[in-house]
Amino acid sequence: MIVAANLKANHTRSSVKSYLDAVSSFIGENDIKTRAVVFPPATALCPSRGNITVGAQNAWAAENGSFTGEIGSEQLDEFGIRTLLVGHSERRHIMGEGLDTTKRKFDFFAEQEYEIFFCVGEPIEIKEAGFDAVMTYIERQLDGVDLNYSRLILAYEPVWAIGTGKAATSGDILSVHSAIKGFCDKPLLYGGSVKIENAGEILSLEGVDGALVGTASWISDRFCALLNIADNIEKGLGQ
Ligand code: PGA
């Protein structure tokens, strides 16, 4: 199981350091086997710890160059970052990143053998159009992405569930995850308003291999609690 914290535009260099210290101690002291991944903002990138993978929320598909406001693989290399989030819905829908850009990023970083957390998920109007529309939308987001790539991790994150406090229902998650698993056997995380109150139920679902968490991960104690819930499920101790 994987539980990943997407810190988005929250935290500073110094608070990320304290955050990672706290999470790392918690994992060590509680013998947590669930894999912890943290995506800090670009200004707070730092090397992974033994028990926490640090990844980047975004990078441009280039080693370096004239890409104002972006970072490339050279800046990731400085910290030994080998894990990248691609296609997050905020990049797609707020920053206007289109299918071509996400695909270009996937191709560039896959070529360099980065671990890629690739996010898919539908906006509310597609959800309202029904399950077939949802799957057509997701398949389009994955069009041209090499689903056999060895370091690919998928995250299903319905746009309407992100940052709203209202997660998808277990039924919604089960049906989308089982459809995705039908054509891709990579680890598949769910994201969208995962929190301490619903993590046990969501992480116990068939076809859910972990969670990508935003809001509920920003305080280290809460992220630790989520890791603990996942770990208990993984160890068969129940929710
Ligand atoms: P949320 O964000 O947990 O705040 O809904 C999830 C995400 O954006 O990955």
CSV table of C-alpha atoms and ligand atoms in Angstrom, one decimal:
chain,number,residue,atom,x,y,z
A,1,MET,CA,0.0,0.0,0.0
A,2,ILE,CA,1.1,3.5,-0.7
A,3,VAL,CA,-0.1,6.7,1.0
A,4,ALA,CA,1.1,9.9,-0.6
A,5,ALA,CA,0.9,13.4,0.7
A,6,ASN,CA,0.4,16.2,-1.9
A,7,LEU,CA,1.4,19.3,0.0
A,8,LYS,CA,0.4,21.5,-3.0
A,9,ALA,CA,1.3,25.2,-2.4
A,10,ASN,CA,1.5,24.7,1.4
A,11,HIS,CA,4.5,24.6,3.7
A,12,THR,CA,8.0,26.2,3.5
A,13,ARG,CA,11.5,24.7,3.4
A,14,SER,CA,11.7,24.8,7.2
A,15,SER,CA,8.2,23.4,7.8
A,16,VAL,CA,8.7,20.6,5.3
A,17,LYS,CA,11.9,19.6,7.2
A,18,SER,CA,9.9,19.4,10.5
A,19,TYR,CA,7.1,17.6,8.7
A,20,LEU,CA,9.5,15.0,7.3
A,21,ASP,CA,11.3,14.6,10.7
A,22,ALA,CA,7.9,13.9,12.4
A,23,VAL,CA,6.7,11.5,9.8
A,24,SER,CA,10.0,9.7,9.6
A,25,SER,CA,10.1,9.2,13.4
A,26,PHE,CA,6.5,8.0,13.4
A,27,ILE,CA,7.2,5.4,10.7
A,28,GLY,CA,10.3,4.2,12.5
A,29,GLU,CA,8.8,4.0,16.0
A,30,ASN,CA,5.6,2.2,14.8
A,31,ASP,CA,7.2,-0.1,12.3
A,32,ILE,CA,5.0,1.2,9.5
A,33,LYS,CA,5.4,-0.9,6.4
A,34,THR,CA,3.0,1.1,4.2
A,35,ARG,CA,5.0,3.2,1.8
A,36,ALA,CA,5.0,6.9,2.5
A,37,VAL,CA,5.6,9.4,-0.3
A,38,VAL,CA,5.6,13.2,0.1
A,39,PHE,CA,5.3,15.8,-2.6
A,40,PRO,CA,6.5,19.1,-1.1
A,41,PRO,CA,6.3,22.4,-3.1
A,42,ALA,CA,9.3,22.9,-5.5
A,43,THR,CA,11.0,25.4,-3.1
A,44,ALA,CA,11.2,22.7,-0.4
A,45,LEU,CA,12.5,19.8,-2.5
A,46,CYS,CA,15.0,17.7,-0.6
A,47,PRO,CA,16.5,14.2,-0.8
A,48,SER,CA,14.3,11.2,0.2
A,49,ARG,CA,14.7,9.7,3.7
A,50,GLY,CA,15.2,6.0,4.3
A,51,ASN,CA,11.5,5.6,5.0
A,52,ILE,CA,9.9,8.4,3.0
A,53,THR,CA,10.1,9.0,-0.7
A,54,VAL,CA,10.2,12.7,-1.6
A,55,GLY,CA,8.8,13.5,-5.1
A,56,ALA,CA,8.1,16.6,-7.1
A,57,GLN,CA,4.5,17.8,-7.8
A,58,ASN,CA,5.5,19.0,-11.3
A,59,ALA,CA,8.4,19.5,-13.7
A,60,TRP,CA,8.7,20.5,-17.2
A,61,ALA,CA,9.7,17.9,-19.8
A,62,ALA,CA,13.2,19.1,-20.2
A,63,GLU,CA,16.6,18.8,-18.5
A,64,ASN,CA,16.9,22.6,-18.3
A,65,GLY,CA,16.3,25.6,-20.6
A,66,SER,CA,14.2,28.6,-21.2
A,67,PHE,CA,11.0,27.6,-19.4
A,68,THR,CA,10.2,30.5,-17.1
A,69,GLY,CA,8.8,29.5,-13.8
A,70,GLU,CA,9.3,25.8,-14.4
A,71,ILE,CA,12.0,23.3,-13.2
A,72,GLY,CA,13.5,20.5,-15.2
A,73,SER,CA,15.3,17.3,-14.4
A,74,GLU,CA,18.5,19.1,-13.6
A,75,GLN,CA,16.9,20.8,-10.6
A,76,LEU,CA,15.4,17.5,-9.5
A,77,ASP,CA,18.7,15.8,-9.9
A,78,GLU,CA,20.3,18.1,-7.3
A,79,PHE,CA,18.1,16.5,-4.7
A,80,GLY,CA,18.1,13.0,-6.2
A,81,ILE,CA,14.4,13.3,-6.8
A,82,ARG,CA,13.3,10.3,-8.9
A,83,THR,CA,9.5,10.4,-8.3
A,84,LEU,CA,7.1,12.8,-10.1
A,85,LEU,CA,3.4,13.6,-10.1
A,86,VAL,CA,2.0,14.1,-13.6
A,87,GLY,CA,-1.4,15.2,-14.7
A,88,HIS,CA,-2.8,16.3,-11.4
A,89,SER,CA,-6.2,17.8,-11.9
A,90,GLU,CA,-5.1,21.2,-10.6
A,91,ARG,CA,-2.4,21.3,-13.3
A,92,ARG,CA,-4.9,20.2,-15.9
A,93,HIS,CA,-7.8,22.5,-14.9
A,94,ILE,CA,-6.3,25.5,-13.2
A,95,MET,CA,-3.0,25.8,-15.0
A,96,GLY,CA,-4.6,24.6,-18.3
A,97,GLU,CA,-2.2,21.7,-18.9
A,98,GLY,CA,-3.6,19.7,-21.9
A,99,LEU,CA,-3.4,16.1,-22.9
A,100,ASP,CA,-0.3,16.8,-25.1
A,101,THR,CA,1.6,18.4,-22.2
A,102,THR,CA,0.9,15.6,-19.8
A,103,LYS,CA,1.8,13.0,-22.4
A,104,ARG,CA,5.0,14.8,-23.2
A,105,LYS,CA,5.9,14.9,-19.5
A,106,PHE,CA,5.1,11.3,-19.1
A,107,ASP,CA,7.3,10.3,-22.1
A,108,PHE,CA,10.2,12.5,-21.1
A,109,PHE,CA,10.4,11.3,-17.5
A,110,ALA,CA,9.6,7.7,-18.3
A,111,GLU,CA,12.5,7.7,-20.8
A,112,GLN,CA,14.6,8.7,-17.8
A,113,GLU,CA,13.1,6.0,-15.7
A,114,TYR,CA,11.4,8.2,-13.1
A,115,GLU,CA,8.7,6.8,-11.0
A,116,ILE,CA,5.5,8.5,-12.3
A,117,PHE,CA,2.3,9.0,-10.3
A,118,PHE,CA,-0.1,9.7,-13.2
A,119,CYS,CA,-3.4,11.2,-12.2
A,120,VAL,CA,-6.7,10.8,-14.0
A,121,GLY,CA,-10.2,11.8,-13.1
A,122,GLU,CA,-13.4,13.3,-14.5
A,123,PRO,CA,-15.0,16.7,-13.8
A,124,ILE,CA,-18.6,16.8,-12.4
A,125,GLU,CA,-20.4,17.2,-15.8
A,126,ILE,CA,-18.8,14.0,-17.0
A,127,LYS,CA,-19.7,12.2,-13.8
A,128,GLU,CA,-23.3,13.3,-14.3
A,129,ALA,CA,-23.3,11.9,-17.8
A,130,GLY,CA,-22.8,8.4,-16.4
A,131,PHE,CA,-20.2,5.7,-16.0
A,132,ASP,CA,-19.5,5.1,-19.7
A,133,ALA,CA,-18.7,8.8,-20.1
A,134,VAL,CA,-16.4,8.6,-17.1
A,135,MET,CA,-14.5,5.7,-18.5
A,136,THR,CA,-14.3,7.3,-21.9
A,137,TYR,CA,-12.9,10.4,-20.3
A,138,ILE,CA,-10.3,8.5,-18.3
A,139,GLU,CA,-9.2,6.4,-21.3
A,140,ARG,CA,-8.6,9.6,-23.2
A,141,GLN,CA,-6.4,11.0,-20.4
A,142,LEU,CA,-4.4,7.7,-20.7
A,143,ASP,CA,-4.3,7.7,-24.4
A,144,GLY,CA,-0.7,7.3,-25.5
A,145,VAL,CA,0.6,6.7,-22.0
A,146,ASP,CA,2.6,3.4,-21.8
A,147,LEU,CA,0.5,1.4,-19.3
A,148,ASN,CA,3.2,-1.2,-19.2
A,149,TYR,CA,5.8,1.3,-18.0
A,150,SER,CA,7.5,-0.5,-15.0
A,151,ARG,CA,7.5,2.6,-12.7
A,152,LEU,CA,4.0,3.8,-13.4
A,153,ILE,CA,1.5,4.3,-10.5
A,154,LEU,CA,-2.0,5.5,-11.4
A,155,ALA,CA,-4.2,7.7,-9.2
A,156,TYR,CA,-7.9,8.0,-9.8
A,157,GLU,CA,-8.9,11.4,-8.5
A,158,PRO,CA,-12.4,12.6,-9.5
A,159,VAL,CA,-12.1,16.4,-9.9
A,160,TRP,CA,-15.3,17.0,-8.0
A,161,ALA,CA,-14.0,15.2,-5.0
A,162,ILE,CA,-10.7,17.1,-4.7
A,163,GLY,CA,-10.5,19.6,-1.9
A,164,THR,CA,-14.3,19.5,-1.5
A,165,GLY,CA,-14.4,17.3,1.7
A,166,LYS,CA,-16.8,15.0,-0.3
A,167,ALA,CA,-15.0,11.8,-1.4
A,168,ALA,CA,-16.4,9.6,-4.1
A,169,THR,CA,-18.7,6.8,-2.7
A,170,SER,CA,-17.3,3.3,-2.2
A,171,GLY,CA,-19.5,2.2,-5.1
A,172,ASP,CA,-18.1,4.9,-7.4
A,173,ILE,CA,-14.5,4.0,-6.4
A,174,LEU,CA,-15.1,0.3,-6.8
A,175,SER,CA,-16.6,0.6,-10.3
A,176,VAL,CA,-13.9,2.9,-11.7
A,177,HIS,CA,-11.0,1.1,-10.1
A,178,SER,CA,-12.2,-2.3,-11.3
A,179,ALA,CA,-12.7,-0.9,-14.9
A,180,ILE,CA,-9.1,0.6,-14.8
A,181,LYS,CA,-7.7,-2.7,-13.4
A,182,GLY,CA,-9.3,-4.4,-16.4
A,183,PHE,CA,-6.8,-2.8,-18.7
A,184,CYS,CA,-3.9,-1.8,-16.5
A,185,ASP,CA,-2.4,-3.8,-13.6
A,186,LYS,CA,-0.3,-1.0,-12.1
A,187,PRO,CA,-0.8,0.1,-8.5
A,188,LEU,CA,-3.9,2.3,-8.5
A,189,LEU,CA,-4.4,4.9,-5.7
A,190,TYR,CA,-7.6,6.8,-5.0
A,191,GLY,CA,-7.5,10.5,-4.3
A,192,GLY,CA,-10.2,13.1,-3.5
A,193,SER,CA,-11.1,14.1,0.1
A,194,VAL,CA,-9.4,11.1,1.7
A,195,LYS,CA,-9.3,11.8,5.5
A,196,ILE,CA,-9.0,10.0,8.8
A,197,GLU,CA,-12.7,9.5,8.9
A,198,ASN,CA,-13.1,7.7,5.6
A,199,ALA,CA,-9.6,6.3,4.9
A,200,GLY,CA,-10.3,2.9,6.5
A,201,GLU,CA,-13.3,2.3,4.3
A,202,ILE,CA,-11.7,3.5,1.1
A,203,LEU,CA,-8.3,1.7,1.6
A,204,SER,CA,-10.1,-1.6,2.3
A,205,LEU,CA,-11.8,-1.5,-1.1
A,206,GLU,CA,-10.9,-4.1,-3.7
A,207,GLY,CA,-8.6,-2.5,-6.3
A,208,VAL,CA,-7.5,0.4,-4.1
A,209,ASP,CA,-3.7,0.2,-3.6
A,210,GLY,CA,-3.4,3.3,-1.6
A,211,ALA,CA,-4.3,7.0,-1.4
A,212,LEU,CA,-3.1,10.3,-2.8
A,213,VAL,CA,-4.0,12.8,-0.1
A,214,GLY,CA,-4.1,16.6,-0.2
A,215,THR,CA,-5.8,18.6,2.6
A,216,ALA,CA,-5.7,15.8,5.2
A,217,SER,CA,-2.0,15.3,4.7
A,218,TRP,CA,-0.9,18.9,5.4
A,219,ILE,CA,-0.5,18.4,9.2
A,220,SER,CA,2.1,15.7,9.9
A,221,ASP,CA,0.1,14.1,12.7
A,222,ARG,CA,-2.9,13.6,10.3
A,223,PHE,CA,-0.7,12.1,7.6
A,224,CYS,CA,0.8,9.8,10.3
A,225,ALA,CA,-2.7,8.7,11.3
A,226,LEU,CA,-3.5,7.9,7.6
A,227,LEU,CA,-0.3,5.9,7.3
A,228,ASN,CA,-1.3,4.0,10.4
A,229,ILE,CA,-4.7,3.2,9.1
A,230,ALA,CA,-3.3,1.9,5.8
A,231,ASP,CA,-0.6,-0.1,7.6
A,232,ASN,CA,-3.2,-1.8,9.9
A,233,ILE,CA,-5.2,-2.8,6.8
A,234,GLU,CA,-2.1,-4.1,5.1
A,235,LYS,CA,-1.2,-6.1,8.2
A,236,GLY,CA,-4.7,-7.6,8.4
A,237,LEU,CA,-5.4,-5.8,11.7
A,238,GLY,CA,-8.6,-4.2,10.4
A,239,GLN,CA,-9.4,-0.5,10.0
B,1,PGA,P1,-7.7,16.5,-1.3
B,1,PGA,O1,-6.7,16.6,-2.5
B,1,PGA,O2,-7.3,15.3,-0.5
B,1,PGA,O3,-7.6,17.8,-0.6
B,1,PGA,O4,-9.1,16.3,-1.9
B,1,PGA,C1,-6.3,15.4,-3.2
B,1,PGA,C2,-5.3,15.7,-4.3
B,1,PGA,O5,-5.4,16.8,-4.9
B,1,PGA,O6,-4.5,14.8,-4.6
